[in-house]
């Protein structure tokens, strides 16, 4: 269209650069997933297939965008943290947001049969998204602490709610009424005294969510996980492995660092997680 009389329409395209020197956080949420989970008979309170599919979509996004250092997922939600210095798409807000959301959505649809097998999608699922900028590492850490605390609160409620319905014979209205105004301790008591469920024994995936981390691994750590480093044969004739000088040079060579996306179900509120990975917020 350049060079034609119609090119003037480009002046209506407004620039939308994100503030430099800030952390970019992209959060996406399933749109209308309450209905989608009902229409596709998701297991309550947690459907392992659906959660694994969400993790798969998040991993595809992280594999595509190397500047994403950390992602956290719960239920039908995922949050992605870009490194502070990223210049992806010149930090254009619309470009970053739409590409992340569309890639995640397409991965979700594409990989649905892998996790749900013969259960076909009845209609296309969709996700909405937003970008939030955080000025410092403190706000970033507090954000992820907030999301993990939300995971615990929601899962404790849902676990107790569905125990009352599925095992206690209550209607959904009665279960909501039973839990109205209760605190965490009371929900634990309902689970244990009425159904013999110790909430702390429930899988960490459900209690703590999914944490995808771009880990830094040495070649030795990455063995069997990342692609192996090529090994040069210093003695093609099948000798003892080359001269002493070559062996010494190999010994003093710094290990090559690999980056590998790893999935955990762990605590990201406490200091230990961040102390072990200071590079996430560098």
Coordinates of C-alpha atoms in Angstrom, one line a residue:
X1 CA 0.0 0.0 0.0
X2 CA 3.0 2.3 0.4
X3 CA 3.3 4.9 -2.3
X4 CA -0.4 4.9 -3.1
X5 CA -3.0 7.6 -2.3
X6 CA -4.5 5.2 0.2
X7 CA -1.3 5.1 2.4
X8 CA -2.6 8.0 4.6
X9 CA -4.7 5.5 6.6
X10 CA -1.6 4.4 8.4
X11 CA -1.6 7.6 10.4
X12 CA -4.5 6.2 12.4
X13 CA -2.3 3.4 13.7
X14 CA -1.2 4.6 17.1
X15 CA 2.2 3.6 18.6
X16 CA 1.8 1.5 21.8
X17 CA 5.3 0.9 23.2
X18 CA 5.5 -0.5 26.7
X19 CA 7.5 1.5 29.3
X20 CA 11.2 0.5 29.1
X21 CA 13.1 -0.8 32.1
X22 CA 10.0 -2.6 33.5
X23 CA 9.0 -6.2 33.9
X24 CA 6.4 -7.3 31.4
X25 CA 3.8 -9.7 32.8
X26 CA 1.3 -11.3 30.5
X27 CA -1.7 -13.0 32.1
X28 CA -4.3 -15.0 30.1
X29 CA -7.5 -16.5 31.3
X30 CA -10.0 -18.9 29.8
X31 CA -13.0 -17.2 28.4
X32 CA -16.3 -18.9 29.4
X33 CA -14.4 -21.9 30.8
X34 CA -17.1 -22.6 33.5
X35 CA -19.4 -23.5 30.6
X36 CA -16.6 -25.3 28.6
X37 CA -15.7 -27.5 31.6
X38 CA -19.3 -28.5 32.1
X39 CA -20.0 -29.2 28.4
X40 CA -16.9 -31.4 28.2
X41 CA -17.4 -33.2 31.5
X42 CA -14.3 -32.0 33.3
X43 CA -13.5 -34.0 36.4
X44 CA -14.3 -32.1 39.6
X45 CA -12.6 -30.5 41.6
X46 CA -9.5 -30.9 39.3
X47 CA -9.2 -32.4 35.9
X48 CA -5.6 -33.7 35.4
X49 CA -6.0 -33.7 31.6
X50 CA -7.1 -30.1 31.5
X51 CA -4.2 -28.9 33.7
X52 CA -1.7 -30.9 31.7
X53 CA -3.1 -29.3 28.5
X54 CA -2.7 -25.8 30.0
X55 CA 0.9 -26.7 31.0
X56 CA 1.6 -27.9 27.4
X57 CA 0.3 -24.6 26.0
X58 CA 2.4 -22.6 28.4
X59 CA 5.5 -24.6 27.5
X60 CA 4.9 -24.0 23.8
X61 CA 4.8 -20.2 24.5
X62 CA 8.0 -20.3 26.5
X63 CA 9.8 -22.4 23.8
X64 CA 8.7 -19.7 21.2
X65 CA 9.7 -16.7 23.3
X66 CA 13.1 -17.1 24.9
X67 CA 12.7 -13.9 26.9
X68 CA 10.0 -15.5 29.1
X69 CA 11.8 -16.6 32.2
X70 CA 8.9 -17.8 34.4
X71 CA 5.3 -18.8 34.1
X72 CA 2.7 -19.8 36.6
X73 CA -0.6 -21.6 36.0
X74 CA -3.7 -22.5 37.9
X75 CA -7.1 -23.7 36.6
X76 CA -7.7 -21.9 33.3
X77 CA -5.1 -19.1 33.9
X78 CA -1.4 -18.6 33.1
X79 CA 1.0 -15.8 33.8
X80 CA 4.2 -15.2 31.8
X81 CA 7.1 -13.1 33.0
X82 CA 9.4 -11.6 30.4
X83 CA 13.0 -10.6 31.3
X84 CA 13.2 -6.9 32.2
X85 CA 15.5 -6.1 29.3
X86 CA 13.3 -7.7 26.6
X87 CA 13.0 -5.9 23.3
X88 CA 10.6 -8.3 21.8
X89 CA 8.6 -6.7 19.0
X90 CA 10.2 -3.4 20.1
X91 CA 8.0 -3.8 23.3
X92 CA 4.8 -3.1 21.3
X93 CA 2.0 -4.0 23.6
X94 CA -0.6 -5.2 21.1
X95 CA 1.9 -7.3 19.2
X96 CA 3.2 -9.1 22.4
X97 CA -0.2 -9.6 23.9
X98 CA -2.0 -10.9 20.8
X99 CA 0.9 -13.2 19.8
X100 CA 1.1 -14.8 23.2
X101 CA -2.6 -15.3 23.6
X102 CA -3.1 -16.6 20.0
X103 CA -0.2 -19.0 20.3
X104 CA -1.4 -20.4 23.6
X105 CA -5.0 -20.8 22.3
X106 CA -3.8 -22.6 19.1
X107 CA -1.7 -24.9 21.1
X108 CA -4.6 -25.7 23.5
X109 CA -6.8 -26.6 20.5
X110 CA -4.1 -28.4 18.6
X111 CA -3.1 -30.6 21.6
X112 CA -6.6 -31.2 22.9
X113 CA -6.8 -34.8 21.4
X114 CA -3.4 -35.7 23.1
X115 CA -5.0 -35.3 26.5
X116 CA -8.7 -35.8 25.9
X117 CA -8.3 -38.6 23.3
X118 CA -11.8 -39.5 21.9
X119 CA -13.6 -36.5 23.5
X120 CA -13.9 -34.0 20.8
X121 CA -14.2 -30.2 21.3
X122 CA -17.8 -29.1 20.8
X123 CA -16.8 -25.5 20.0
X124 CA -13.6 -23.4 19.9
X125 CA -12.2 -22.4 23.3
X126 CA -10.8 -18.9 23.7
X127 CA -8.6 -16.9 26.1
X128 CA -8.4 -13.3 26.9
X129 CA -5.3 -11.5 28.1
X130 CA -3.8 -8.4 29.6
X131 CA -0.3 -6.9 30.1
X132 CA 0.8 -5.4 33.5
X133 CA 4.1 -3.7 34.0
X134 CA 6.0 -3.9 37.3
X135 CA 8.8 -1.6 38.2
X136 CA 10.9 -3.8 40.5
X137 CA 11.5 -7.4 41.6
X138 CA 9.5 -6.9 44.7
X139 CA 6.2 -6.3 42.8
X140 CA 7.0 -9.3 40.6
X141 CA 7.5 -11.6 43.5
X142 CA 4.4 -10.3 45.3
X143 CA 2.4 -10.9 42.1
X144 CA 3.4 -14.5 41.9
X145 CA 2.8 -14.9 45.6
X146 CA -0.7 -13.5 45.1
X147 CA -1.4 -16.0 42.3
X148 CA -0.2 -19.0 44.3
X149 CA -2.1 -17.9 47.4
X150 CA -5.2 -17.6 45.1
X151 CA -4.5 -21.2 43.9
X152 CA -4.6 -22.5 47.5
X153 CA -7.7 -20.6 48.4
X154 CA -9.6 -21.6 45.4
X155 CA -8.5 -25.3 45.5
X156 CA -9.3 -25.7 49.2
X157 CA -12.8 -24.3 48.6
X158 CA -13.4 -26.4 45.5
X159 CA -12.1 -29.6 47.1
X160 CA -14.4 -29.1 50.1
X161 CA -17.3 -28.1 47.9
X162 CA -17.2 -31.1 45.6
X163 CA -16.6 -33.4 48.6
X164 CA -19.9 -32.2 50.0
X165 CA -21.6 -32.7 46.7
X166 CA -20.1 -36.0 45.5
X167 CA -19.6 -37.7 48.8
X168 CA -21.9 -35.8 51.1
X169 CA -25.0 -35.9 48.9
X170 CA -25.6 -32.2 49.1
X171 CA -26.8 -30.1 46.2
X172 CA -24.6 -27.4 44.9
X173 CA -26.8 -24.8 46.5
X174 CA -26.6 -26.6 49.9
X175 CA -22.8 -27.0 49.6
X176 CA -22.3 -23.3 48.9
X177 CA -24.5 -22.5 51.9
X178 CA -22.5 -24.9 54.1
X179 CA -19.2 -23.2 53.2
X180 CA -20.5 -19.6 53.3
X181 CA -18.5 -17.7 55.9
X182 CA -16.1 -20.5 56.7
X183 CA -12.3 -20.0 57.1
X184 CA -9.5 -22.2 56.0
X185 CA -9.3 -24.2 59.3
X186 CA -13.0 -25.0 59.2
X187 CA -12.7 -26.3 55.6
X188 CA -9.8 -28.5 56.6
X189 CA -12.0 -29.9 59.5
X190 CA -14.9 -30.6 57.2
X191 CA -12.7 -32.5 54.8
X192 CA -11.0 -34.6 57.5
X193 CA -13.9 -35.2 60.0
X194 CA -16.6 -36.0 57.4
X195 CA -14.6 -37.5 54.5
X196 CA -11.3 -38.6 55.9
X197 CA -9.4 -36.3 53.5
X198 CA -6.2 -34.7 54.7
X199 CA -5.9 -31.7 52.5
X200 CA -2.1 -31.6 52.8
X201 CA -1.9 -35.1 51.2
X202 CA -3.6 -33.8 48.0
X203 CA -1.2 -33.5 45.0
X204 CA 0.9 -30.4 45.0
X205 CA -0.2 -29.7 41.4
X206 CA -3.6 -28.8 42.8
X207 CA -2.5 -27.0 45.9
X208 CA 0.4 -25.0 44.5
X209 CA -0.3 -24.7 40.8
X210 CA 2.2 -25.2 37.9
X211 CA 5.6 -23.4 37.8
X212 CA 7.5 -23.3 34.5
X213 CA 11.0 -22.1 34.9
X214 CA 13.7 -21.4 32.3
X215 CA 16.4 -23.1 34.3
X216 CA 20.1 -22.7 33.7
X217 CA 21.8 -26.1 33.5
X218 CA 25.3 -27.2 32.9
X219 CA 26.0 -29.9 30.3
X220 CA 26.3 -32.5 33.1
X221 CA 23.0 -31.4 34.7
X222 CA 21.2 -31.3 31.3
X223 CA 22.2 -34.9 30.4
X224 CA 19.1 -36.7 29.2
X225 CA 17.1 -33.4 29.3
X226 CA 18.7 -31.1 26.8
X227 CA 20.6 -31.9 23.7
X228 CA 24.0 -33.3 24.5
X229 CA 27.1 -31.3 23.7
X230 CA 29.1 -32.8 20.7
X231 CA 32.2 -34.6 21.9
X232 CA 35.3 -34.1 19.8
X233 CA 37.5 -37.1 19.4
X234 CA 41.1 -35.9 20.0
X235 CA 42.6 -39.3 19.0
X236 CA 40.9 -40.6 15.9
X237 CA 43.2 -43.6 15.9
X238 CA 41.7 -44.9 19.0
X239 CA 44.5 -44.0 21.4
X240 CA 44.4 -43.0 25.0
X241 CA 42.5 -39.8 24.4
X242 CA 45.0 -37.2 23.1
X243 CA 48.0 -35.4 24.6
X244 CA 48.3 -34.3 28.2
X245 CA 48.1 -30.6 27.0
X246 CA 44.7 -31.2 25.3
X247 CA 43.4 -33.1 28.3
X248 CA 44.4 -30.2 30.6
X249 CA 42.7 -27.7 28.3
X250 CA 39.5 -29.7 28.5
X251 CA 39.7 -30.0 32.2
X252 CA 40.0 -26.2 32.7
X253 CA 37.3 -25.4 30.2
X254 CA 34.2 -23.8 31.7
X255 CA 31.1 -25.9 31.4
X256 CA 28.6 -24.9 28.7
X257 CA 25.3 -23.5 30.1
X258 CA 22.0 -24.8 28.7
X259 CA 18.6 -23.3 29.2
X260 CA 15.7 -25.7 29.7
X261 CA 12.1 -25.1 30.5
X262 CA 11.3 -27.2 33.6
X263 CA 7.9 -27.9 35.2
X264 CA 7.5 -27.8 39.0
X265 CA 4.7 -27.8 41.5
X266 CA 6.5 -26.0 44.3
X267 CA 6.4 -23.0 46.7
X268 CA 7.2 -19.7 45.0
X269 CA 6.2 -17.5 47.9
X270 CA 9.1 -18.4 50.2
X271 CA 12.6 -16.9 49.6
X272 CA 14.3 -20.2 48.8
X273 CA 12.8 -20.4 45.3
X274 CA 14.2 -17.0 44.3
X275 CA 17.5 -17.4 46.0
X276 CA 18.2 -20.5 44.0
X277 CA 17.4 -18.6 40.7
X278 CA 18.6 -15.0 41.0
X279 CA 18.9 -14.8 37.2
X280 CA 15.1 -14.8 36.9
X281 CA 14.8 -11.2 38.0
X282 CA 18.1 -9.9 36.6

